[in-house]
Coordinates of C-alpha atoms in Angstrom, one line a residue:
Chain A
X1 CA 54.5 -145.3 38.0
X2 CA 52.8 -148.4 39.5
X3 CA 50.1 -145.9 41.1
X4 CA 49.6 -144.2 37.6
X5 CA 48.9 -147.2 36.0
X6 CA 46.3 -148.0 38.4
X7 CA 44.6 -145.3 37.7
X8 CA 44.9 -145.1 34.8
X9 CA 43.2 -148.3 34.5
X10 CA 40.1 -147.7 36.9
X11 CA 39.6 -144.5 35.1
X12 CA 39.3 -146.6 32.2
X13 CA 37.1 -149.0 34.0
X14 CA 34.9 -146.1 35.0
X15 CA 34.7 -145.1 31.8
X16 CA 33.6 -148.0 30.6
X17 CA 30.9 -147.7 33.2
X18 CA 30.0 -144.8 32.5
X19 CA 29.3 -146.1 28.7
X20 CA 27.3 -148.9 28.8
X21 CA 25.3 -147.5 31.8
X22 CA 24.3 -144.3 29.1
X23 CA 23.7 -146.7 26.0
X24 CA 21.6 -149.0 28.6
X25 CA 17.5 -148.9 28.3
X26 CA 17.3 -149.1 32.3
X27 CA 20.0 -145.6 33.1
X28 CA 18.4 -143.1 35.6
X29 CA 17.4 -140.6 33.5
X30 CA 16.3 -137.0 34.2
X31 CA 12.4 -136.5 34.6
X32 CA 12.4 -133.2 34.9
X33 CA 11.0 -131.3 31.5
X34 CA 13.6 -130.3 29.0
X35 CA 10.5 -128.0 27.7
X36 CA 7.3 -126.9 28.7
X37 CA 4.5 -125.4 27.3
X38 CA 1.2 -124.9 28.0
X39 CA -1.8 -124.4 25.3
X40 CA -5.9 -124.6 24.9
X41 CA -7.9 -125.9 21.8
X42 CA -11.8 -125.2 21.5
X43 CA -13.2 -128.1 19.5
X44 CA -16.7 -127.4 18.0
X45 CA -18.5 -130.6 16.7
X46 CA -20.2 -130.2 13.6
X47 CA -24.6 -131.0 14.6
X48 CA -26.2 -130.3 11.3
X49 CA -26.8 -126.8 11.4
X50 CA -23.1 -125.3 13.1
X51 CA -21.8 -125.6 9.7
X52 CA -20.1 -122.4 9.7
X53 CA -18.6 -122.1 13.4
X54 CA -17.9 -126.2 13.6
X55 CA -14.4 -126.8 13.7
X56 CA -14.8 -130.6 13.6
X57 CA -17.2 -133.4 12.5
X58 CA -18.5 -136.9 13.1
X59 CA -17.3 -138.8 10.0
X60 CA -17.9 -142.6 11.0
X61 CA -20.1 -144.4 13.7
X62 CA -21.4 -147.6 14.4
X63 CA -24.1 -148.8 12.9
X64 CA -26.8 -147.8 15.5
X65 CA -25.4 -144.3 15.0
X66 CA -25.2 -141.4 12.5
X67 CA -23.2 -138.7 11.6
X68 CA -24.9 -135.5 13.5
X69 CA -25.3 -136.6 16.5
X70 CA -23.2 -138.2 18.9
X71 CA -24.0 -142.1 19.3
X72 CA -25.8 -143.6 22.6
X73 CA -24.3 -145.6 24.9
X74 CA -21.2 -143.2 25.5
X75 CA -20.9 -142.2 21.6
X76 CA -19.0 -145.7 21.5
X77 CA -17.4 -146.0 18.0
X78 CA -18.0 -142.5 16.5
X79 CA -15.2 -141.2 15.0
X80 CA -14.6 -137.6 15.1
X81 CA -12.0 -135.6 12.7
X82 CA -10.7 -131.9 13.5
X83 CA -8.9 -129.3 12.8
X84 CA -9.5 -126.8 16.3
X85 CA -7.8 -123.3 17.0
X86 CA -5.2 -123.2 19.7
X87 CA -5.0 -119.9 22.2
X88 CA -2.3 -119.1 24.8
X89 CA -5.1 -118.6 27.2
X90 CA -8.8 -120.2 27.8
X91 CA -10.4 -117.9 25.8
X92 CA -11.7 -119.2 22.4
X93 CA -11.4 -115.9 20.8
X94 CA -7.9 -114.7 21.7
X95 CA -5.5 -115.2 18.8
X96 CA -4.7 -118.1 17.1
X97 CA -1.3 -119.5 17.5
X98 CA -2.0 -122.7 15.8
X99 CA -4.0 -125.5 15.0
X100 CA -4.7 -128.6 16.9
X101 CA -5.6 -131.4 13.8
X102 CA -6.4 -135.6 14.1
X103 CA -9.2 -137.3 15.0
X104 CA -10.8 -138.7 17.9
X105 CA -12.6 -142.1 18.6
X106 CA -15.1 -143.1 21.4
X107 CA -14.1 -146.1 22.5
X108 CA -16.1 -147.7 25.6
X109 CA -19.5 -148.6 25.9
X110 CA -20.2 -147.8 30.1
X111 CA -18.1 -144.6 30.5
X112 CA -17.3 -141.8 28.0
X113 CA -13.5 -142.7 26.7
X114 CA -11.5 -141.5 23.8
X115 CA -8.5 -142.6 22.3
X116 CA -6.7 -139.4 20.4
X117 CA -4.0 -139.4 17.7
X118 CA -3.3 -135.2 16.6
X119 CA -0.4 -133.0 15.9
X120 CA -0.3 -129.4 17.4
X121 CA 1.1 -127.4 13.8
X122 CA 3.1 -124.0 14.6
X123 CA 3.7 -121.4 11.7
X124 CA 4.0 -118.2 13.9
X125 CA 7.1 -116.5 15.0
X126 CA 7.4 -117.9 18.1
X127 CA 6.6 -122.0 16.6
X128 CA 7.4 -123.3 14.0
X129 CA 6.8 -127.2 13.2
X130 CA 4.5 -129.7 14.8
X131 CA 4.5 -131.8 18.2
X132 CA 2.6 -135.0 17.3
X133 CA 0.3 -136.9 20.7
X134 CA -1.6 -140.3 20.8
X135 CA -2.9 -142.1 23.7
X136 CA -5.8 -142.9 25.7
X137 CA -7.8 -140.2 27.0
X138 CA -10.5 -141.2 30.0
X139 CA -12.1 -137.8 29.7
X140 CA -13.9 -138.2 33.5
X141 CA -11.1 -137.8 34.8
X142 CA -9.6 -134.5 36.0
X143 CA -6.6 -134.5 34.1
X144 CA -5.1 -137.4 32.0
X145 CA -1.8 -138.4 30.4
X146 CA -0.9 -139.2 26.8
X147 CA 2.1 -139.5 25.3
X148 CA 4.0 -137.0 22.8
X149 CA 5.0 -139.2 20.0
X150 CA 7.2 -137.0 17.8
X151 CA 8.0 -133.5 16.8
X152 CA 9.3 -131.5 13.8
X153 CA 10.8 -128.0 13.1
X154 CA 11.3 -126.3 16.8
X155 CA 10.0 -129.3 18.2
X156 CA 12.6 -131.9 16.1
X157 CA 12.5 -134.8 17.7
X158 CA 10.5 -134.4 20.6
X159 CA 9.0 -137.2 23.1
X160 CA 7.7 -136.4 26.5
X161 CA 3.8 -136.1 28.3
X162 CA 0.7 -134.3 27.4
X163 CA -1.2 -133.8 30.5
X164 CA -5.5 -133.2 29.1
X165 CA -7.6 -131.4 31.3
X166 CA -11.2 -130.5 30.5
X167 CA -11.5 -126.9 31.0
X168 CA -14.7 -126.2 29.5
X169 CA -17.5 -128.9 28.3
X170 CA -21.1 -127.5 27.0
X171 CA -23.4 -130.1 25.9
X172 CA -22.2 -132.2 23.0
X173 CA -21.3 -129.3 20.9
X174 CA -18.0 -127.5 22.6
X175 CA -15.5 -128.6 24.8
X176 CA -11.8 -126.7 25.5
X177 CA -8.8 -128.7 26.5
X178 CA -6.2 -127.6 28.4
X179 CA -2.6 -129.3 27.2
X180 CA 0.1 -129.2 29.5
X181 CA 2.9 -130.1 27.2
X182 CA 6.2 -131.6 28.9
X183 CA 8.9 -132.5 26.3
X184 CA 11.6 -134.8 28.2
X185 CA 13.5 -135.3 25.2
X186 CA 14.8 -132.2 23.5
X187 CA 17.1 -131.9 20.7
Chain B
X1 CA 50.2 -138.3 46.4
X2 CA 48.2 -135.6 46.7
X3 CA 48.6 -134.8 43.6
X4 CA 47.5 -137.9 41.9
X5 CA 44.3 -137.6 44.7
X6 CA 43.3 -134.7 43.3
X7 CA 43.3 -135.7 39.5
X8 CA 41.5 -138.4 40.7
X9 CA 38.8 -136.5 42.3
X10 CA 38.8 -134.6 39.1
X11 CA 37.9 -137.4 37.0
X12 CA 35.5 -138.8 39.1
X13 CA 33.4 -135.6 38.7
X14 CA 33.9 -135.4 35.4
X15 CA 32.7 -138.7 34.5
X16 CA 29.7 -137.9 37.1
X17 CA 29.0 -134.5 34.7
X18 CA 29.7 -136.6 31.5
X19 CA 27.3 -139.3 33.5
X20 CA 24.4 -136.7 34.0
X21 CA 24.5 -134.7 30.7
X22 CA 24.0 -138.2 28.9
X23 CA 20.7 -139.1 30.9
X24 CA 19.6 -135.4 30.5
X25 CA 17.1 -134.5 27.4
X26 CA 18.7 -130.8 26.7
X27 CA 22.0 -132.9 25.7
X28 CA 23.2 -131.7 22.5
X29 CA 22.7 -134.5 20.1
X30 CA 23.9 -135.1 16.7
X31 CA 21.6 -134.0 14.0
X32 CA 23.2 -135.9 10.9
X33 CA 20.6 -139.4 10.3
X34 CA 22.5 -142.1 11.3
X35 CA 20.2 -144.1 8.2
X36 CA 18.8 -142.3 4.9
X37 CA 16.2 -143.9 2.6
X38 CA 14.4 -142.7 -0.4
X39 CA 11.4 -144.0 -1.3
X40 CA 8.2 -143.1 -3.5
X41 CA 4.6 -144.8 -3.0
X42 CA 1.6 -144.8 -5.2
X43 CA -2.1 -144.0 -4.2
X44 CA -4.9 -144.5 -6.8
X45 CA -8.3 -143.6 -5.0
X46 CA -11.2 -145.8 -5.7
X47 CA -13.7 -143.5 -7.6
X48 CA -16.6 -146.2 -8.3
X49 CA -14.8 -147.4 -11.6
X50 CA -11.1 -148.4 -11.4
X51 CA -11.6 -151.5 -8.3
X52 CA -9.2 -153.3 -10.1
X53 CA -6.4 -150.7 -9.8
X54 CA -7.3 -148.9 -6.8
X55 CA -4.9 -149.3 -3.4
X56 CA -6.8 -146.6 -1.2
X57 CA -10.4 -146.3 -0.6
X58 CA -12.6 -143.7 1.2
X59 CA -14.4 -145.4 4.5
X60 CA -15.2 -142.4 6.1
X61 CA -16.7 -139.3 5.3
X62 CA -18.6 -136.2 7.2
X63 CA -22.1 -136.4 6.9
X64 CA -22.3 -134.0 3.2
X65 CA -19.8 -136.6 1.4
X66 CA -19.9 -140.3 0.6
X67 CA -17.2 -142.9 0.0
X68 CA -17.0 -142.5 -3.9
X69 CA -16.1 -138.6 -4.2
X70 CA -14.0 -137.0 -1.9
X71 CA -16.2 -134.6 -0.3
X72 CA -16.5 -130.8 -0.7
X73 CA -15.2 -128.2 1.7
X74 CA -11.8 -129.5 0.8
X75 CA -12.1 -132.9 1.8
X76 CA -12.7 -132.1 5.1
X77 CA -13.8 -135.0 7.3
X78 CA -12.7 -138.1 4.5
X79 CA -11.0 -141.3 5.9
X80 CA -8.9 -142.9 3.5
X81 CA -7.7 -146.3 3.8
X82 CA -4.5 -147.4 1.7
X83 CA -2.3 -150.3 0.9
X84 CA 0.1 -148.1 -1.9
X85 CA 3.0 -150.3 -3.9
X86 CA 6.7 -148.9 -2.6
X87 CA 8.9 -147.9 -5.2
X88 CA 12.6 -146.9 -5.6
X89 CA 11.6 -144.3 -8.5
X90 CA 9.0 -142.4 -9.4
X91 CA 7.9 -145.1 -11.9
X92 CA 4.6 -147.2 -10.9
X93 CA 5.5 -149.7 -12.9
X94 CA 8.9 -150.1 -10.9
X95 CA 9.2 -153.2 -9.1
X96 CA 7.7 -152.8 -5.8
X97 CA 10.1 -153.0 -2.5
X98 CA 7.2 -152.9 -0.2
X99 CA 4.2 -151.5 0.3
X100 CA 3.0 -148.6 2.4
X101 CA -0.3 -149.7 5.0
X102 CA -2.6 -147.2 7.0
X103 CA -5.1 -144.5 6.5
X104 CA -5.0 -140.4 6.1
X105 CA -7.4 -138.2 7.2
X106 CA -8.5 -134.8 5.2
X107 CA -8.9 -132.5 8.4
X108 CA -8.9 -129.1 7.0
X109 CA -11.9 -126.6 5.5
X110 CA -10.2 -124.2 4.3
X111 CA -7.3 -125.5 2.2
X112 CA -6.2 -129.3 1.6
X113 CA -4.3 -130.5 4.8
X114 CA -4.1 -134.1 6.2
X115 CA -3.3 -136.4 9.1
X116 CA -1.6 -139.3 8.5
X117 CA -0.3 -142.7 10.2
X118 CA 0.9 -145.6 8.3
X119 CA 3.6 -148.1 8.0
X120 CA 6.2 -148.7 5.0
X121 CA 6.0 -152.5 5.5
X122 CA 9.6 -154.5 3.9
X123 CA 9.6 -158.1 3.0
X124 CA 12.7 -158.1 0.5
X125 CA 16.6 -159.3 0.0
X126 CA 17.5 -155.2 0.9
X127 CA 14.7 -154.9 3.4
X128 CA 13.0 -156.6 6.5
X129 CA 10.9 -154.8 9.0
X130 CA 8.7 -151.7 8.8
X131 CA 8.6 -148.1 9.7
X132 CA 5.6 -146.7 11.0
X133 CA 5.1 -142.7 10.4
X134 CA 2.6 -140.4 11.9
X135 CA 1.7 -136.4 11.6
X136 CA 0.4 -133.7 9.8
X137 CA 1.1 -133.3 6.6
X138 CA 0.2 -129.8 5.0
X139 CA -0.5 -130.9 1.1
X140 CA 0.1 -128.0 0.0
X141 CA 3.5 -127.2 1.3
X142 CA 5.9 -128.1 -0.9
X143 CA 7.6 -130.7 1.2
X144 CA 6.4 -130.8 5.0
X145 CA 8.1 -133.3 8.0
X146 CA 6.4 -136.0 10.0
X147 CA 7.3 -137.9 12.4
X148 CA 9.1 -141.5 12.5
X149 CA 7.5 -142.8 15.6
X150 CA 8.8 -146.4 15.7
X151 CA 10.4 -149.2 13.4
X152 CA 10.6 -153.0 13.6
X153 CA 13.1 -155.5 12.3
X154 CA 15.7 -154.1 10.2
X155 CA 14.4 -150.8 11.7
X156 CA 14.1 -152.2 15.6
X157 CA 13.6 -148.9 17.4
X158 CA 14.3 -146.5 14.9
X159 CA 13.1 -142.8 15.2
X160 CA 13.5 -139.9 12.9
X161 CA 11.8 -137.5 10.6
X162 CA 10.2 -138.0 7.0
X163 CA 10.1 -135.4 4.4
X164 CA 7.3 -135.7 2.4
X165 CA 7.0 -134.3 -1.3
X166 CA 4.3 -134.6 -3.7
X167 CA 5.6 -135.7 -6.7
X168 CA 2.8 -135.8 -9.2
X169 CA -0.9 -135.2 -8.8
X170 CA -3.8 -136.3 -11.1
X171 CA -7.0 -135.2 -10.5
X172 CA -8.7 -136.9 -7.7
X173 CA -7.9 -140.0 -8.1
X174 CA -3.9 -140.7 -8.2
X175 CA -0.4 -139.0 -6.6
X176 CA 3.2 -139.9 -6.0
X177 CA 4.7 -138.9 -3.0
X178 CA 8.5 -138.8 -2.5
X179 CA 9.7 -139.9 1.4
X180 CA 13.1 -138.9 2.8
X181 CA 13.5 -141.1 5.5
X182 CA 16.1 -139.7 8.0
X183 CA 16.8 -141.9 11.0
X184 CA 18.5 -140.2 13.9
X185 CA 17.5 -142.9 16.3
X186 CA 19.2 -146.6 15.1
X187 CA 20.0 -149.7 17.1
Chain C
X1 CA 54.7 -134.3 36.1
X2 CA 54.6 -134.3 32.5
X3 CA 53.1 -137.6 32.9
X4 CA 50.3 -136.4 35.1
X5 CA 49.5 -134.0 32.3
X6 CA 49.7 -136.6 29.6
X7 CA 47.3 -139.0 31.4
X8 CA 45.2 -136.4 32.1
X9 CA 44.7 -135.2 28.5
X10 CA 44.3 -138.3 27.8
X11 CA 41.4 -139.0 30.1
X12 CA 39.6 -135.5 28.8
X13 CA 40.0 -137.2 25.4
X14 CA 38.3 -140.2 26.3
X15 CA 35.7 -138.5 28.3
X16 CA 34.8 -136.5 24.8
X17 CA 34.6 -139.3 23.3
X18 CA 32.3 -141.2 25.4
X19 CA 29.9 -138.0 25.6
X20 CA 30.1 -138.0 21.8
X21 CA 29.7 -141.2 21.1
X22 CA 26.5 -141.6 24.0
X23 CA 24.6 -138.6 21.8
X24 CA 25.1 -140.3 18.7
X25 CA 22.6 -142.0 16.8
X26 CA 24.6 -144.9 15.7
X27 CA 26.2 -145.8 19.3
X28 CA 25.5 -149.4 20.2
X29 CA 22.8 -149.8 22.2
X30 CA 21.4 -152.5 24.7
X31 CA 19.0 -155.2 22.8
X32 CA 18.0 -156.7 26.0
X33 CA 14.4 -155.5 27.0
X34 CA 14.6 -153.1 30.5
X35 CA 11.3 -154.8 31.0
X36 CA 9.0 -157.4 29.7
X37 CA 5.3 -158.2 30.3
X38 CA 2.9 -160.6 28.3
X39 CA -0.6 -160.0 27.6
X40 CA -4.0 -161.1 25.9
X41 CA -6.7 -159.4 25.0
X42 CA -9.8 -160.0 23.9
X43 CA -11.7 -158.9 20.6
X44 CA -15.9 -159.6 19.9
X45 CA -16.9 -158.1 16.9
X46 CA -20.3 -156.6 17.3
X47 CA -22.5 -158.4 14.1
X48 CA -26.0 -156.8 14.6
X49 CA -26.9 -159.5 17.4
X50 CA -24.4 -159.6 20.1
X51 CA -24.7 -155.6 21.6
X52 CA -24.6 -157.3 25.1
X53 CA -20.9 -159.2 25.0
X54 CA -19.7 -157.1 21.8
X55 CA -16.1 -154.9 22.7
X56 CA -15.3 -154.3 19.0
X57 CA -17.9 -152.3 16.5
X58 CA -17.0 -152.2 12.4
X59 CA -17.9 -147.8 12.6
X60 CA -16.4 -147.1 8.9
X61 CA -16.3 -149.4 5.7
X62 CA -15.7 -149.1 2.6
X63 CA -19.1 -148.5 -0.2
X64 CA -19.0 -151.8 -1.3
X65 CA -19.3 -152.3 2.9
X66 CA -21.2 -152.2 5.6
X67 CA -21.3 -151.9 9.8
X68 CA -22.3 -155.0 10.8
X69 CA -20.7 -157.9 8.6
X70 CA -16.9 -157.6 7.7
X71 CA -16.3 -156.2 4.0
X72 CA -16.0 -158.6 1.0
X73 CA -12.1 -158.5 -0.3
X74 CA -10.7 -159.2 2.6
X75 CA -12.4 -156.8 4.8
X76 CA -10.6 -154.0 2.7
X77 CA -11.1 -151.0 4.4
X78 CA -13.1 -151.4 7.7
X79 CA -12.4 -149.7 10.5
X80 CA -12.8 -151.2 14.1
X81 CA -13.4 -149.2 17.4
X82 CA -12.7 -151.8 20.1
X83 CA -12.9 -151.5 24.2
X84 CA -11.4 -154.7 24.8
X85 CA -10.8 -156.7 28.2
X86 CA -6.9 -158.2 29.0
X87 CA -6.0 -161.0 31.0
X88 CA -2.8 -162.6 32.3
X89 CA -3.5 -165.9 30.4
X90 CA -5.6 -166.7 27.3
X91 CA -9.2 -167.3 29.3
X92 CA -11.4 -164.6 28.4
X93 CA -13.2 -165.3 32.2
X94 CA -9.9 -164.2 34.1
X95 CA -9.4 -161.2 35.5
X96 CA -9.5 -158.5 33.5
X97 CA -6.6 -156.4 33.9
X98 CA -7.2 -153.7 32.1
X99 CA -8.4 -152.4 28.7
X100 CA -7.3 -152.6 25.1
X101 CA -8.4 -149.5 23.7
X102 CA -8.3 -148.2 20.2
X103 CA -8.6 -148.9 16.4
X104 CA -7.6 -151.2 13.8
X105 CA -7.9 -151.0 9.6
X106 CA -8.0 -153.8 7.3
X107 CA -5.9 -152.2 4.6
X108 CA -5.2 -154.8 1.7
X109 CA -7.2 -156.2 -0.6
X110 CA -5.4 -159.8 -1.4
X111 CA -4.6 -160.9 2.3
X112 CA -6.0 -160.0 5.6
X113 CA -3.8 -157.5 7.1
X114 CA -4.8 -154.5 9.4
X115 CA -2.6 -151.3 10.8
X116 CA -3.6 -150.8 14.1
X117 CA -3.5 -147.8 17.1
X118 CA -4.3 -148.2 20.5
X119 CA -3.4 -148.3 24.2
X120 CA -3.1 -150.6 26.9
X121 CA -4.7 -149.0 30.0
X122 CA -4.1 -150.4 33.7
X123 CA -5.6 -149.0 36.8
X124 CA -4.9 -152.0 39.4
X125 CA -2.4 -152.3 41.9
X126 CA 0.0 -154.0 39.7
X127 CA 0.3 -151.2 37.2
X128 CA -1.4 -148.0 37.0
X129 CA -0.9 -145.6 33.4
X130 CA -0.9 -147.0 30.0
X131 CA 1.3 -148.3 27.0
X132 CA 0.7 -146.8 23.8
X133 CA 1.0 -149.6 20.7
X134 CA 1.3 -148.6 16.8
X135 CA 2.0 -150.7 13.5
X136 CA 1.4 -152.8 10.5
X137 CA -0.1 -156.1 11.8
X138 CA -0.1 -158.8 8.9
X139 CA -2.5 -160.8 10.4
X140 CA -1.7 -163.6 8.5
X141 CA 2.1 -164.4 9.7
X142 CA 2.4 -166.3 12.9
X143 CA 4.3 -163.6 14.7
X144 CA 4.5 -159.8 14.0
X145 CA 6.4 -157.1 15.2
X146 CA 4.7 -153.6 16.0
X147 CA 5.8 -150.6 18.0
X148 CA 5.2 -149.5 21.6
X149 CA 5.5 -145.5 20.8
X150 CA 4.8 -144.1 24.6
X151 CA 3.5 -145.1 28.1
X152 CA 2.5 -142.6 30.8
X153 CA 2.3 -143.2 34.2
X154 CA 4.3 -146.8 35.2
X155 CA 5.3 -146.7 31.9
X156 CA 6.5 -143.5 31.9
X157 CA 8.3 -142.3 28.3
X158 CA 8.2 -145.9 27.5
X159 CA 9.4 -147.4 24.2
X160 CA 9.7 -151.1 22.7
X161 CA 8.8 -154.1 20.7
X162 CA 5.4 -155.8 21.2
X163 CA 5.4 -159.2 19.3
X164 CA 1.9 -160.7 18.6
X165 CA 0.4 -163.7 18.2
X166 CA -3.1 -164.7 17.3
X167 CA -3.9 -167.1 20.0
X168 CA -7.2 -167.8 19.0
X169 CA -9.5 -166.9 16.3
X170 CA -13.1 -167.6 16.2
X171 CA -15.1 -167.1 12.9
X172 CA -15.9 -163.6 11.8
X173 CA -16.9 -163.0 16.0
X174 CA -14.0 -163.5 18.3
X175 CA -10.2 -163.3 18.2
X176 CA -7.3 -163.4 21.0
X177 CA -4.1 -162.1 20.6
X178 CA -1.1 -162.9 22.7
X179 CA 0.9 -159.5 23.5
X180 CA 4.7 -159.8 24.1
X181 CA 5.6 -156.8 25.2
X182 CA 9.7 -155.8 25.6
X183 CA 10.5 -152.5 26.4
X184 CA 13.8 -151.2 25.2
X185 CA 13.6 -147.4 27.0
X186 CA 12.4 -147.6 30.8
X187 CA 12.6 -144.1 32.7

């Protein structure tokens, strides 16, 4: 009985362990993806005379700047709103499976930089609800990270990585993003 | 002896399962909010006239609007700006619990949608702290879910979801919406 | 033997509740920071003469505003695009270790106070990926709290409390704020 009790009681040590270790901020914790998904969105700024095709628009700048054309020095301080189709594939004109909708903001003088707060919003049959990003977004480089801040519906609760890459970039009217979604919390 | 090694053994590996399902996102988690709150908050949109009364102003707009009328094409492209009273009714004239801080974005052509990020902000007997919400929020849906992406104080850490509802809707220049603050993340 | 089995029900019980309780919301959680790191960055406020040392530009104001002196009513309304440098102590000349980049809002009309979005971005050999900050900042108080809502990279899935601190403020041109940052969720 002396042996039961003993481990009796480091099992209850270990569990104990095994507690605090979970409820504590610094726990190993599984990196690998929970959920993955991968999507484009074809963003088509608004010059003036796009009216009908532009799927977003310039809507603030500094003061040396306007509101149809991007700003000099690196479009610093334009702010751009959109609402931008998302496809499967890289094709702008494959079907819709939802809409990418935020803003976007220039924010450095000497190098083109953004800084991006927008929700991905589902309403098909295979998503429904809305996966919510912000972050910085150094666009010259290859691919980027931001961080997925929240999710609703299919995507209740959801936090994880958004890896950006620039898959397509023509002038200062279009550019497609590739988004390389990687939930690491999942509900 | 043997015996009593091989329970052993098999709590070990339990714990080490019970460990590793913890730290893993796919873990079932419990969906009942471990905090509910009910709250309603008050926008009246400067139109030119009413600067005494107005809490939310447009600052941004696409280049066919300007900061006194919400612009055509369904707002598309208007920045608004809001400090809104908190109340525990639907009643303006309630007394205020706190006041709700940041901006929305009208991101949509075709039909009213909107972006939003903004804090409920607390400063009372029942309340210290904030909540700070972000996500898209389809106006026209009856009651559509954003995100609670952080809280401070009496809300250290919180995450959830928000279920929005508007709950009255005058012209262009005031609404009510209703918040269902469920937390599912508390501290 | 009927004790082995009675110990080890017992154990299964306990393990159930520990995975329960480790999934739930409400379980107590660690309030010391998994990591902690103080900043300050820097903020100069372009005013239509500085375009040389200017990080900050006013790109959206209210109509009673404009973009190159801050709004009447306490700056009600503007919007600021800022690039801003950090350093390890509150000298501007010091290293710069990396970029505040983002936006804040004035959003009240009887007190300064701003809600503000934006990421800390390192690419040195102390830290390489960025911290993601959002939240009601009343300017005003001596310390406020907002939320750190993601990190990529070193601060991968991160999530905490920043605490900050106006540590200088110069006119309507310059202002340093101390960033206490304490993570409550390292990966």
């Amino acid at each position: 009985m002396a042996t039961l009790k003993s481990i009796s009681a480091l099992f209850v040590f270990l569990l104990l362990i095994s507690c605090s270790s979970a409820s504590h901020g610094k726990r190993i914790r599984d990196r690998r993806p929970c959920k993955r998904l991968v999507f484009y969105f074809h963003d088509i700024l608004y010059n003036g005379k796009n009216a009908k095709n532009a799927t977003a628009a310039i809507v603030a700048a500094p003061s040396w700047g306007n509101r149809t054309i991007l700003a000099g020095q690196d479009h610093f301080g334009d702010v751009v709103v959109f609402d931008d189709p998302i496809t499967l594939d890289n094709n702008l004109h494959s079907t819709h499976v939802g809409r990418a909708q935020g803003f976007y903001v220039y924010d450095r003088k000497e190098i083109f930089t953004s800084w991006l707060a927008f929700s991905f919003v589902f309403n098909s049959t295979d998503h429904k609800g809305s996966i919510s990003f912000a972050g910085a977004d150094p666009i010259m480089n290859k691919t980027r990270d931001i961080s997925v801040i929240g999710g609703t519906g299919d995507f209740f609760m959801a936090r994880g990585i958004a890896t950006l890459m620039t898959d397509a970039f023509e002038g200062e009217v279009y550019f497609r993003l590739r988004v390389d979604i990687k939930l690491y919390e999942c509900w």
